[in-house]
Coordinates of C-alpha atoms and ligand atoms in Angstrom, one line a residue:
M18 CA -154.8 -172.0 162.8
A19 CA -152.4 -169.1 162.7
T20 CA -150.8 -168.5 159.3
E21 CA -147.1 -169.5 159.0
R22 CA -145.0 -168.9 156.0
H23 CA -141.4 -169.7 155.2
F24 CA -138.9 -168.2 152.8
D25 CA -135.2 -168.5 152.1
F26 CA -134.9 -164.7 151.7
L27 CA -137.4 -162.5 153.5
I28 CA -137.3 -158.8 152.5
L29 CA -139.1 -156.1 154.5
G30 CA -139.7 -153.1 152.3
S31 CA -140.1 -152.6 148.5
G32 CA -138.1 -149.4 147.8
I33 CA -134.9 -149.4 145.9
A34 CA -132.9 -151.3 148.5
G35 CA -135.4 -154.2 148.9
L36 CA -136.1 -154.5 145.2
F37 CA -132.5 -154.4 144.0
Y38 CA -131.6 -157.1 146.6
A39 CA -134.7 -159.1 145.5
M40 CA -133.5 -159.0 141.9
K41 CA -130.1 -160.4 143.0
V42 CA -131.3 -163.2 145.3
A43 CA -134.4 -164.3 143.3
P44 CA -132.5 -166.9 141.2
H45 CA -131.2 -168.5 144.4
G46 CA -134.2 -169.5 146.4
S47 CA -137.7 -168.5 147.6
V48 CA -138.2 -164.8 148.2
G49 CA -141.0 -163.1 150.3
I50 CA -141.4 -159.3 150.0
V51 CA -143.4 -157.8 152.9
T52 CA -144.5 -154.2 152.4
K53 CA -146.9 -152.2 154.4
K54 CA -148.9 -150.5 151.6
H55 CA -149.0 -150.8 147.9
R56 CA -145.7 -152.2 146.5
A57 CA -144.7 -148.9 144.9
E58 CA -145.3 -146.7 147.9
S59 CA -141.9 -145.9 149.3
N60 CA -139.5 -142.9 149.6
T61 CA -137.8 -144.2 146.5
N62 CA -141.0 -143.5 144.5
Y63 CA -140.8 -139.8 145.3
A64 CA -137.0 -139.3 144.7
Q65 CA -136.6 -136.4 142.3
G66 CA -133.0 -135.3 141.8
G67 CA -131.4 -138.6 140.9
I68 CA -128.6 -140.9 141.6
A69 CA -125.0 -139.6 142.0
A70 CA -122.4 -141.7 140.1
V71 CA -119.2 -140.9 138.2
T72 CA -120.0 -141.4 134.5
S73 CA -118.4 -138.3 132.8
K74 CA -114.9 -137.8 131.6
E75 CA -114.7 -134.5 133.5
D76 CA -115.5 -136.3 136.7
S77 CA -113.6 -138.8 138.9
V78 CA -114.0 -141.1 141.8
E79 CA -111.6 -138.9 143.8
M80 CA -113.8 -135.9 143.2
H81 CA -117.0 -137.7 144.2
L82 CA -115.1 -139.1 147.3
K83 CA -113.9 -135.6 148.2
D84 CA -117.3 -134.0 147.9
T85 CA -118.9 -136.8 150.0
L86 CA -116.3 -136.4 152.7
Q87 CA -116.7 -132.6 152.7
A88 CA -120.4 -132.8 153.1
G89 CA -120.1 -135.5 155.8
A90 CA -118.2 -133.0 158.0
G91 CA -115.4 -135.2 159.2
L92 CA -117.6 -138.2 160.2
C93 CA -117.7 -140.3 157.1
N94 CA -115.8 -143.6 157.0
E95 CA -113.5 -143.0 154.1
A96 CA -113.1 -146.7 153.2
V97 CA -116.8 -147.0 153.0
V98 CA -117.2 -143.9 150.8
R99 CA -114.5 -145.2 148.5
T100 CA -116.2 -148.6 148.1
I101 CA -119.6 -147.1 147.3
V102 CA -118.3 -144.4 145.0
E103 CA -116.1 -146.8 143.1
E104 CA -118.7 -149.5 142.7
G105 CA -121.5 -147.0 142.0
P106 CA -121.2 -146.8 138.2
E107 CA -121.3 -150.6 137.8
R108 CA -124.5 -150.9 139.9
V109 CA -126.0 -148.0 138.0
G110 CA -125.2 -149.9 134.8
E111 CA -127.1 -152.9 136.2
L112 CA -130.1 -150.7 137.1
M113 CA -130.2 -149.8 133.4
Q114 CA -130.0 -153.4 132.4
M115 CA -133.0 -154.0 134.6
G116 CA -134.9 -151.4 132.6
M117 CA -134.1 -148.0 134.1
E118 CA -133.8 -145.2 131.5
F119 CA -132.0 -142.0 132.5
S120 CA -132.5 -138.7 130.7
E121 CA -130.1 -138.0 127.9
R122 CA -129.2 -135.0 125.8
E123 CA -127.5 -134.5 122.5
V124 CA -123.7 -133.9 122.7
P125 CA -123.3 -130.3 121.5
G126 CA -121.8 -130.3 118.0
A127 CA -121.4 -134.1 117.8
D128 CA -123.9 -134.9 115.1
G129 CA -126.7 -136.6 117.0
E130 CA -124.5 -138.4 119.5
R131 CA -126.1 -138.7 122.9
E132 CA -124.9 -138.6 126.5
F133 CA -126.4 -138.6 130.0
D134 CA -128.0 -135.3 130.9
L135 CA -126.1 -135.0 134.2
G136 CA -127.7 -132.8 136.9
K137 CA -125.9 -130.7 139.6
E138 CA -126.9 -130.5 143.2
G139 CA -125.6 -128.8 146.3
G140 CA -122.1 -129.9 147.5
H141 CA -121.2 -131.6 144.2
S142 CA -118.2 -130.1 142.4
K143 CA -119.2 -131.6 139.1
R144 CA -122.4 -132.5 137.2
R145 CA -122.8 -136.1 138.1
I146 CA -126.5 -136.8 138.9
L147 CA -128.2 -139.3 136.6
H148 CA -131.9 -138.5 136.5
A149 CA -135.2 -139.2 134.8
K150 CA -136.3 -135.5 134.4
D151 CA -137.5 -134.7 138.0
A152 CA -139.2 -138.0 138.8
T153 CA -136.2 -140.3 139.0
G154 CA -137.5 -142.4 141.9
R155 CA -140.8 -143.2 140.2
A156 CA -138.9 -144.4 137.1
I157 CA -136.5 -146.6 139.2
E158 CA -139.4 -148.1 141.2
A159 CA -141.4 -148.9 138.1
A160 CA -138.4 -150.4 136.3
L161 CA -137.5 -152.7 139.3
L162 CA -141.1 -153.7 139.9
N163 CA -141.4 -154.7 136.3
A164 CA -138.1 -156.6 136.3
I165 CA -139.1 -158.6 139.4
N166 CA -142.2 -159.9 137.6
A167 CA -139.9 -162.1 135.6
H168 CA -139.1 -164.1 138.8
D169 CA -141.5 -166.8 139.9
S170 CA -139.6 -167.3 143.1
V171 CA -140.9 -164.0 144.5
E172 CA -144.1 -163.8 146.5
W173 CA -145.6 -160.4 147.4
F174 CA -147.3 -159.5 150.7
E175 CA -148.7 -156.0 150.2
D176 CA -150.6 -154.3 153.1
H177 CA -148.6 -156.5 155.4
F178 CA -146.9 -154.6 158.3
A179 CA -143.7 -156.1 159.9
I180 CA -144.2 -155.7 163.7
D181 CA -141.1 -157.3 165.3
L182 CA -138.1 -159.4 164.5
I183 CA -138.0 -162.9 166.0
T184 CA -134.7 -164.0 167.4
T185 CA -133.5 -167.3 168.8
E186 CA -132.6 -165.5 172.0
K187 CA -136.3 -164.5 172.5
L188 CA -137.3 -168.0 171.7
G189 CA -135.0 -169.4 174.3
V190 CA -133.0 -171.4 171.7
E191 CA -129.4 -172.0 172.7
G192 CA -126.4 -171.0 170.6
E193 CA -125.5 -167.8 168.7
N194 CA -128.4 -165.3 168.7
R195 CA -129.9 -165.2 165.3
C196 CA -132.8 -163.5 163.5
V197 CA -135.1 -166.3 162.3
G198 CA -138.2 -164.5 161.2
V199 CA -140.7 -161.7 161.7
Y200 CA -144.2 -161.3 163.1
V201 CA -146.3 -159.5 160.5
L202 CA -149.7 -157.9 160.7
N203 CA -151.9 -158.7 157.7
Q204 CA -153.8 -155.5 157.5
L205 CA -156.4 -157.0 155.2
N206 CA -157.8 -159.3 157.9
G207 CA -156.1 -158.1 161.1
E208 CA -154.3 -161.4 161.7
V209 CA -150.7 -161.5 162.9
E210 CA -148.8 -164.0 160.8
T211 CA -145.5 -165.7 161.4
F212 CA -142.9 -165.4 158.6
S213 CA -139.8 -167.5 159.2
A214 CA -136.7 -167.2 157.0
K215 CA -133.1 -168.2 156.6
T216 CA -132.1 -164.6 156.2
V217 CA -134.0 -161.4 156.8
L218 CA -133.3 -158.0 155.0
L219 CA -134.5 -154.8 156.6
A220 CA -135.1 -152.4 153.8
T221 CA -137.8 -150.3 155.5
G222 CA -136.4 -146.8 154.7
G223 CA -136.3 -143.7 156.9
C224 CA -138.3 -141.9 159.5
G225 CA -139.3 -138.4 158.2
K226 CA -142.8 -138.8 159.8
V227 CA -141.2 -138.4 163.2
Y228 CA -141.3 -134.7 162.4
L229 CA -144.4 -132.5 161.9
Y230 CA -143.1 -131.3 158.5
T231 CA -141.4 -133.7 156.2
T232 CA -140.8 -134.4 152.5
N233 CA -141.4 -138.1 153.2
P234 CA -144.6 -140.1 152.4
D235 CA -146.6 -141.7 155.2
I236 CA -144.7 -145.0 155.1
A237 CA -141.5 -143.3 156.6
T238 CA -142.1 -144.1 160.3
G239 CA -138.7 -145.6 161.2
D240 CA -140.1 -149.1 161.7
G241 CA -136.9 -150.9 160.8
V242 CA -134.7 -148.9 163.2
A243 CA -137.3 -149.4 166.0
M244 CA -137.6 -153.1 165.3
A245 CA -133.8 -153.6 165.2
Y246 CA -133.4 -151.5 168.4
R247 CA -136.0 -153.6 170.2
A248 CA -134.1 -156.7 169.1
G249 CA -130.9 -155.4 170.7
V250 CA -129.1 -154.4 167.5
P251 CA -126.9 -151.2 167.7
V252 CA -128.2 -148.1 166.1
A253 CA -125.9 -145.1 165.3
N254 CA -125.8 -141.4 164.5
M255 CA -129.5 -140.8 164.7
E256 CA -129.0 -137.1 165.6
F257 CA -128.1 -136.4 162.0
I258 CA -131.5 -135.8 160.5
Q259 CA -131.3 -134.0 157.2
F260 CA -133.7 -131.2 156.6
H261 CA -134.3 -130.5 152.9
P262 CA -134.3 -126.7 152.4
T263 CA -136.9 -126.6 149.6
C264 CA -140.3 -128.2 150.4
L265 CA -143.3 -126.5 148.7
Y266 CA -145.1 -124.3 151.2
H267 CA -148.8 -124.3 150.5
S268 CA -151.8 -124.8 152.8
K269 CA -153.1 -127.6 150.5
A270 CA -149.8 -129.3 149.7
K271 CA -149.3 -132.1 152.3
T272 CA -145.7 -132.8 151.4
F273 CA -144.0 -132.0 148.1
L274 CA -140.3 -131.6 147.5
V275 CA -138.9 -129.1 145.0
T276 CA -135.6 -130.8 144.0
E277 CA -132.3 -129.3 144.6
A278 CA -131.7 -129.7 140.9
V279 CA -133.8 -126.6 140.4
R280 CA -131.0 -124.7 142.2
G281 CA -128.5 -126.7 140.1
E282 CA -130.1 -125.2 137.0
G283 CA -130.0 -121.7 138.3
G284 CA -132.8 -121.4 140.8
I285 CA -132.1 -118.8 143.6
I286 CA -133.3 -118.7 147.1
K287 CA -134.7 -115.3 148.1
G288 CA -136.4 -113.8 151.0
I289 CA -140.1 -112.7 150.5
D290 CA -138.7 -109.2 150.0
G291 CA -136.7 -110.5 147.0
E292 CA -133.3 -110.4 148.5
A293 CA -131.0 -113.3 147.4
F294 CA -129.8 -113.7 151.0
M295 CA -127.7 -116.9 150.7
D296 CA -124.6 -114.9 149.7
R297 CA -124.5 -113.7 153.3
Y298 CA -124.3 -117.3 154.5
H299 CA -121.9 -119.3 152.2
K300 CA -119.7 -118.7 149.2
L301 CA -121.7 -121.2 147.2
A302 CA -124.9 -119.2 147.9
S303 CA -128.0 -121.2 146.9
L304 CA -125.9 -124.2 146.1
A305 CA -124.3 -124.4 149.5
P306 CA -124.5 -127.8 151.4
R307 CA -128.1 -128.6 152.5
D308 CA -127.4 -128.1 156.2
V309 CA -126.1 -124.6 155.6
V310 CA -129.1 -123.7 153.4
A311 CA -131.7 -125.1 155.7
R312 CA -130.2 -123.2 158.7
A313 CA -130.0 -120.0 156.8
I314 CA -133.6 -120.3 155.7
D315 CA -134.6 -121.1 159.3
A316 CA -132.7 -118.0 160.5
E317 CA -134.2 -115.7 157.9
M318 CA -137.7 -116.9 158.6
K319 CA -137.2 -116.3 162.4
K320 CA -135.7 -112.9 161.7
T321 CA -138.4 -111.7 159.4
G322 CA -141.3 -113.6 160.9
S323 CA -142.3 -114.9 157.5
D324 CA -143.8 -118.4 157.1
S325 CA -141.7 -119.2 154.0
V326 CA -139.0 -118.0 151.7
H327 CA -138.9 -118.2 147.9
L328 CA -137.1 -120.3 145.3
D329 CA -136.9 -118.4 142.0
I330 CA -136.1 -119.9 138.6
T331 CA -138.0 -117.5 136.5
D332 CA -134.8 -116.3 134.9
K333 CA -134.7 -119.5 132.8
P334 CA -136.8 -119.9 129.6
A335 CA -140.3 -121.2 130.4
K336 CA -139.8 -124.1 127.9
F337 CA -136.6 -125.2 129.6
I338 CA -138.3 -125.2 133.0
A339 CA -141.4 -127.1 131.8
D340 CA -139.3 -129.7 130.0
R341 CA -136.6 -130.2 132.7
F342 CA -139.0 -130.1 135.7
P343 CA -142.4 -131.4 134.4
N344 CA -143.4 -133.0 137.7
I345 CA -142.8 -129.8 139.7
H346 CA -144.2 -127.5 137.1
Q347 CA -147.4 -129.4 136.9
T348 CA -147.8 -130.0 140.6
C349 CA -147.2 -126.3 141.4
L350 CA -149.7 -125.3 138.7
K351 CA -152.3 -127.4 140.5
F352 CA -151.7 -125.2 143.5
G353 CA -152.0 -122.0 141.4
I354 CA -148.3 -121.4 141.2
D355 CA -146.7 -121.0 137.7
I356 CA -143.0 -121.6 138.4
T357 CA -142.0 -120.2 135.0
R358 CA -143.4 -116.8 136.0
E359 CA -143.4 -116.6 139.8
P360 CA -141.2 -117.8 142.7
I361 CA -142.0 -120.9 144.6
P362 CA -142.8 -120.5 148.3
I363 CA -140.7 -123.0 150.2
V364 CA -139.8 -124.1 153.7
P365 CA -137.3 -126.7 155.1
A366 CA -138.7 -130.0 156.1
A367 CA -137.3 -133.3 157.6
H368 CA -136.0 -135.3 154.7
Y369 CA -133.4 -138.0 155.4
Q370 CA -132.1 -140.1 158.3
C371 CA -128.3 -140.3 158.0
G372 CA -128.0 -142.6 161.0
G373 CA -129.6 -146.0 161.4
V374 CA -128.9 -149.6 162.1
L375 CA -125.2 -150.0 162.3
T376 CA -123.9 -152.0 159.3
D377 CA -121.0 -152.5 156.9
T378 CA -121.4 -152.0 153.2
S379 CA -122.8 -155.5 152.8
G380 CA -125.6 -154.7 155.2
R381 CA -124.3 -157.0 157.9
T382 CA -125.7 -156.1 161.4
D383 CA -124.7 -157.2 164.8
L384 CA -127.4 -159.8 164.7
A385 CA -126.8 -163.0 162.6
G386 CA -129.5 -163.6 160.0
L387 CA -130.3 -159.9 159.8
R388 CA -129.0 -157.4 157.2
A389 CA -130.1 -153.8 156.8
V390 CA -129.7 -151.8 153.5
G391 CA -130.8 -148.4 152.3
E392 CA -132.0 -145.5 154.4
V393 CA -132.6 -147.8 157.4
A394 CA -128.8 -148.5 157.7
C395 CA -125.9 -146.5 158.9
T396 CA -122.9 -147.6 156.8
G397 CA -120.6 -144.6 157.4
L398 CA -121.1 -143.2 153.9
H399 CA -123.0 -140.1 155.0
G400 CA -121.2 -139.1 158.2
A401 CA -122.8 -136.0 159.7
N402 CA -124.5 -134.9 156.5
R403 CA -125.5 -136.7 153.3
L404 CA -124.3 -135.4 150.0
A405 CA -127.4 -135.0 147.7
S406 CA -128.3 -138.1 145.6
N407 CA -125.9 -140.4 147.4
S408 CA -128.6 -142.4 149.1
L409 CA -130.0 -144.2 146.0
L410 CA -126.4 -145.0 145.2
E411 CA -125.7 -146.4 148.6
A412 CA -128.8 -148.6 148.4
V413 CA -127.8 -150.3 145.1
V414 CA -124.2 -150.9 146.1
C415 CA -125.0 -152.3 149.5
A416 CA -128.0 -154.3 148.3
H417 CA -125.6 -156.0 145.8
Q418 CA -123.0 -156.7 148.3
A419 CA -125.5 -158.0 150.8
A420 CA -127.0 -160.3 148.2
M421 CA -123.7 -161.7 147.1
E422 CA -122.8 -162.6 150.6
V423 CA -126.1 -164.2 151.7
V424 CA -126.6 -166.4 148.6
E425 CA -123.3 -168.0 149.3
K426 CA -124.3 -169.2 152.7
I427 CA -128.1 -169.7 152.4
G428 CA -127.9 -173.5 152.6
D429 CA -126.2 -173.4 156.1
H430 CA -129.1 -172.3 158.2
P431 CA -131.4 -174.8 160.0
D432 CA -135.1 -174.0 160.3
V433 CA -136.3 -173.0 163.8
E434 CA -139.8 -173.6 165.1
I435 CA -141.5 -170.4 166.0
P436 CA -144.6 -170.1 168.2
P437 CA -147.5 -168.0 166.9
W438 CA -148.0 -164.4 168.0
Q439 CA -149.7 -164.1 171.4
T440 CA -152.6 -161.6 171.7
G441 CA -153.1 -162.2 175.4
N442 CA -156.2 -160.3 176.7
A443 CA -155.9 -157.6 174.0
H444 CA -159.2 -156.2 172.8
D445 CA -160.2 -153.6 170.3
A446 CA -159.2 -150.0 171.2
D447 CA -162.2 -147.8 172.3
E448 CA -160.5 -144.4 172.2
L449 CA -158.6 -144.0 169.0
V450 CA -158.4 -140.3 169.6
V451 CA -155.6 -141.0 172.0
V452 CA -153.5 -142.5 169.3
S453 CA -154.0 -139.6 166.9
H454 CA -153.4 -137.1 169.6
N455 CA -150.1 -138.8 170.6
W456 CA -149.1 -138.8 166.9
D457 CA -149.5 -135.0 166.7
E458 CA -147.9 -134.3 170.1
L459 CA -144.9 -136.4 169.3
R460 CA -144.3 -134.9 165.9
R461 CA -144.8 -131.4 167.1
T462 CA -142.4 -131.9 170.0
M463 CA -139.7 -133.2 167.6
W464 CA -140.3 -130.2 165.3
D465 CA -140.2 -127.6 168.1
Y466 CA -137.4 -129.1 170.3
V467 CA -135.3 -131.4 168.1
G468 CA -135.3 -129.5 164.8
I469 CA -132.7 -127.6 162.7
V470 CA -131.3 -125.6 165.6
R471 CA -131.1 -127.4 169.0
T472 CA -130.2 -126.6 172.6
T473 CA -129.5 -129.0 175.5
K474 CA -132.5 -127.7 177.4
R475 CA -134.9 -128.2 174.5
L476 CA -133.5 -131.7 173.9
Q477 CA -134.0 -132.6 177.6
R478 CA -137.6 -131.2 177.5
A479 CA -138.2 -133.4 174.4
K480 CA -136.8 -136.4 176.2
T481 CA -139.1 -136.0 179.2
R482 CA -142.2 -135.6 177.0
I483 CA -141.3 -138.5 174.7
A484 CA -140.7 -140.8 177.8
L485 CA -144.3 -140.0 179.0
L486 CA -145.7 -140.6 175.6
R487 CA -143.9 -143.9 175.3
E488 CA -145.2 -145.1 178.6
E489 CA -148.8 -144.4 177.5
I490 CA -148.2 -146.0 174.1
Q491 CA -146.7 -149.1 175.6
Q492 CA -149.8 -149.5 177.8
Y493 CA -152.0 -149.2 174.7
Y494 CA -149.8 -151.7 173.0
W495 CA -150.3 -154.3 175.7
D496 CA -154.0 -153.7 176.2
F497 CA -155.4 -153.4 172.6
T498 CA -155.3 -155.4 169.5
V499 CA -152.5 -154.0 167.2
T500 CA -153.3 -151.7 164.3
S501 CA -150.8 -150.2 161.9
D502 CA -151.5 -146.7 163.3
L503 CA -150.6 -147.9 166.8
L504 CA -147.6 -149.8 165.6
E505 CA -146.3 -146.8 163.7
L506 CA -146.9 -144.6 166.7
R507 CA -144.9 -147.0 168.9
N508 CA -142.1 -146.9 166.3
I509 CA -141.9 -143.1 165.8
A510 CA -141.8 -142.7 169.6
T511 CA -138.9 -145.1 169.8
V512 CA -137.1 -143.4 167.0
A513 CA -137.8 -140.0 168.4
D514 CA -136.2 -141.1 171.7
L515 CA -133.2 -142.5 169.8
I516 CA -132.7 -139.2 167.9
V517 CA -132.8 -137.2 171.2
S518 CA -130.5 -139.7 173.0
C519 CA -127.9 -139.5 170.2
A520 CA -128.2 -135.7 170.1
L521 CA -127.7 -135.4 173.8
Q522 CA -124.5 -137.6 173.6
R523 CA -122.8 -135.2 171.1
P524 CA -121.4 -132.1 172.8
E525 CA -120.6 -130.2 169.6
S526 CA -122.1 -128.9 166.3
R527 CA -121.2 -131.0 163.3
G528 CA -123.0 -131.3 160.0
L529 CA -126.7 -131.6 160.6
H530 CA -126.5 -131.6 164.3
Y531 CA -126.4 -127.9 165.3
T532 CA -126.8 -126.9 169.0
L533 CA -126.5 -123.3 170.4
D534 CA -124.9 -124.7 173.5
Y535 CA -121.9 -126.1 171.5
P536 CA -121.9 -124.1 168.3
E537 CA -118.4 -125.3 167.2
R538 CA -117.0 -128.6 166.2
N539 CA -115.1 -130.5 168.9
E540 CA -112.3 -132.4 167.2
E541 CA -112.4 -135.1 170.0
W542 CA -115.7 -136.1 168.4
A543 CA -114.4 -136.1 164.8
Q544 CA -114.5 -139.8 164.3
K545 CA -116.9 -140.8 167.0
N546 CA -120.3 -142.3 166.2
T547 CA -123.1 -142.0 168.8
I548 CA -124.2 -145.6 169.3
V549 CA -127.4 -146.6 171.1
R550 CA -128.3 -150.2 172.0
R551 CA -131.1 -151.5 174.1
E552 CA -130.1 -152.7 177.5
K553 CA -130.9 -156.4 178.0
Ligands
LIG8 P1 -137.9 -146.7 150.9 O1 -137.8 -146.4 149.4 O2 -138.4 -145.7 151.7 O3 -138.7 -148.1 151.0 C1 -139.1 -148.5 152.3 C2 -140.1 -149.6 152.1 O4 -140.3 -150.3 153.3 C3 -141.4 -149.2 151.6 O5 -141.9 -150.1 150.7 C4 -142.3 -149.2 152.9 O6 -143.7 -149.4 152.7 C5 -141.7 -150.4 153.6 N1 -141.9 -150.5 155.0 C6 -141.5 -149.6 155.9 N2 -141.9 -150.1 157.2 C7 -142.5 -151.3 157.0 C8 -143.0 -152.3 157.9 N3 -143.1 -152.1 159.2 N4 -143.5 -153.4 157.3 C9 -143.5 -153.6 156.0 N5 -143.0 -152.7 155.1 C10 -142.5 -151.6 155.6 N6 -132.2 -139.8 147.4 C11 -131.3 -139.7 146.3 O7 -130.3 -140.4 146.3 N7 -131.7 -138.9 145.3 C12 -132.8 -138.2 145.2 O8 -133.1 -137.6 144.2 C13 -133.7 -138.3 146.3 N8 -134.9 -137.5 146.3 C14 -135.7 -137.7 147.3 C15 -137.0 -137.0 147.3 C16 -137.9 -137.2 148.3 C17 -139.2 -136.5 148.2 C18 -137.6 -138.1 149.3 C19 -138.6 -138.4 150.4 C20 -136.4 -138.7 149.4 C21 -135.4 -138.5 148.4 N9 -134.2 -139.2 148.4 C22 -133.4 -139.1 147.4 C23 -133.9 -140.2 149.5 C24 -134.2 -141.6 148.9 O9 -135.3 -141.5 148.1 C25 -134.3 -142.6 150.0 O10 -133.3 -142.5 150.9 C26 -134.3 -144.0 149.4 O11 -135.3 -144.1 148.3 C27 -134.6 -145.0 150.4 O12 -134.8 -146.3 149.8 P2 -135.1 -147.5 150.7 O13 -135.3 -148.7 149.8 O14 -134.1 -147.6 151.8 O15 -136.5 -147.1 151.5
LIG9 C1 -133.6 -133.6 145.7 O1 -133.9 -133.9 144.5 O2 -133.4 -132.4 146.0 C2 -133.4 -134.6 146.7 C3 -132.1 -135.3 146.4 C4 -131.7 -136.1 147.6 O3 -132.3 -136.0 148.7 O4 -130.7 -136.8 147.5

């Protein structure tokens, strides 16, 4: 008998978006959390800099709004930005009630009084980043996981991989098309299980693994975007992939971010010859917006033929560095780099997906029964370039709004009978080398042709190659029993194609999308999202 499970609230993903939503819906019904690895493994767990929210007297909602709009290069939805920035402080307060502790400092000259130790990052006009030293995400993830333990209504499914959304349309049920569940691969026994639910939340995070070099952990394969797209849900603005300028460059470091907060505390980007070259590119120098810094580093590396540039914070006292950035200090020491005495070799790497499944601030998608929150979603907050530390903020605000709406209507949805997953004639794959080869080829193609600087010709080349790979992968998918490797490959290929399709639609350079064929902004595109939707 194939396994069937039923929940009121089904959540795919256990990063900040999934967990914050789980905390909110848990008192109102049964909750299933499906997550493809260990429950803490998520982009959230690696977030360093912190969460942007207006908490200081010197700051204001208007300033945070202005900085976000400025970074977003004319493509943010201002109403969405206002909602998220205004609601942010209250949701951050709730995070603290759930157990999150942010770093504090003594108020100078105020006799032991304490306040948040606010950090500063590129594009922010004020210090407004709440953080837990340089491992904020780990602290948030731990606090939320701990808080969820108090809810008996929550059932966990670790090592469970969501394959595809189940819709009434696919089942041939009449009436409004609705998401009624998900097919899920239990990676512990290889069985595909059926999860039905009254409402499904996609909180599957981003897609950094589409690129050869990324700050993201292995889970970030764009599964949610790919699943939604296959189900006919509109996806938007995928051309806006944010490259973080400062990823540690070391042959043994697979992926390790050096937070922008290092620059906020005085770190300077330099060429390997020691020149602080950012002055030549932007008036804010090392603290210029991320897209500018990443492009400048890319240009300098191409010009000098060097494999990396440097981030130098050695001007600061060693004690300050070790105390403010213990995670980075210790990690770099393991690779033989003492950041208190020598510069850190860094390179840009794919970091954040600004586009995603088209939603409003309550995660509502075009498909009834399906909401999307967190990095998987495109709400309009980030526009063409995300302001640093705005994503954790977006996740908590939107998870809250989504939860408030779904709990109100949860009783209204009838259960639908779902047939078990069909394996057909699928058998075990005999040539896994093909899968790993295609992984490499796809990620390299994206890095070489769809990276920081693009051209139409390179995008078209990438499109052709991705199409061939997708055909081969699809054949594999039909013929062989599914594995997480194959499913992820299918998803990164789909997402790669969506990124290229969106990039080809936009005949201008704006924010993170920079093409040599259209190096300027085209004001006709100022408020246009690039939307892709699977043809029926
Ligand atoms: P995630 O935290 O990525 O969680 C996704 C979850 O979905 C995971 O549990 C994953 O296993 C699961 N999942 C995915 N696919 C499937 C599937 N098919 N089946 C089952 N489960 C699945 N943002 C900030 O605002 N401030 C920062 O300081 C900051 N620093 C960052 C540092 C690094 C190194 C990185 C990589 C990102 C950083 N970001 C930061 C971005 C931010 O961390 C993410 O945007 C945010 O954490 C995303 O949260 P999420 O809940 O949407 O997704
Ligand atoms: C960082 O700490 O530099 C990452 C912040 C972010 O991506 O928002």
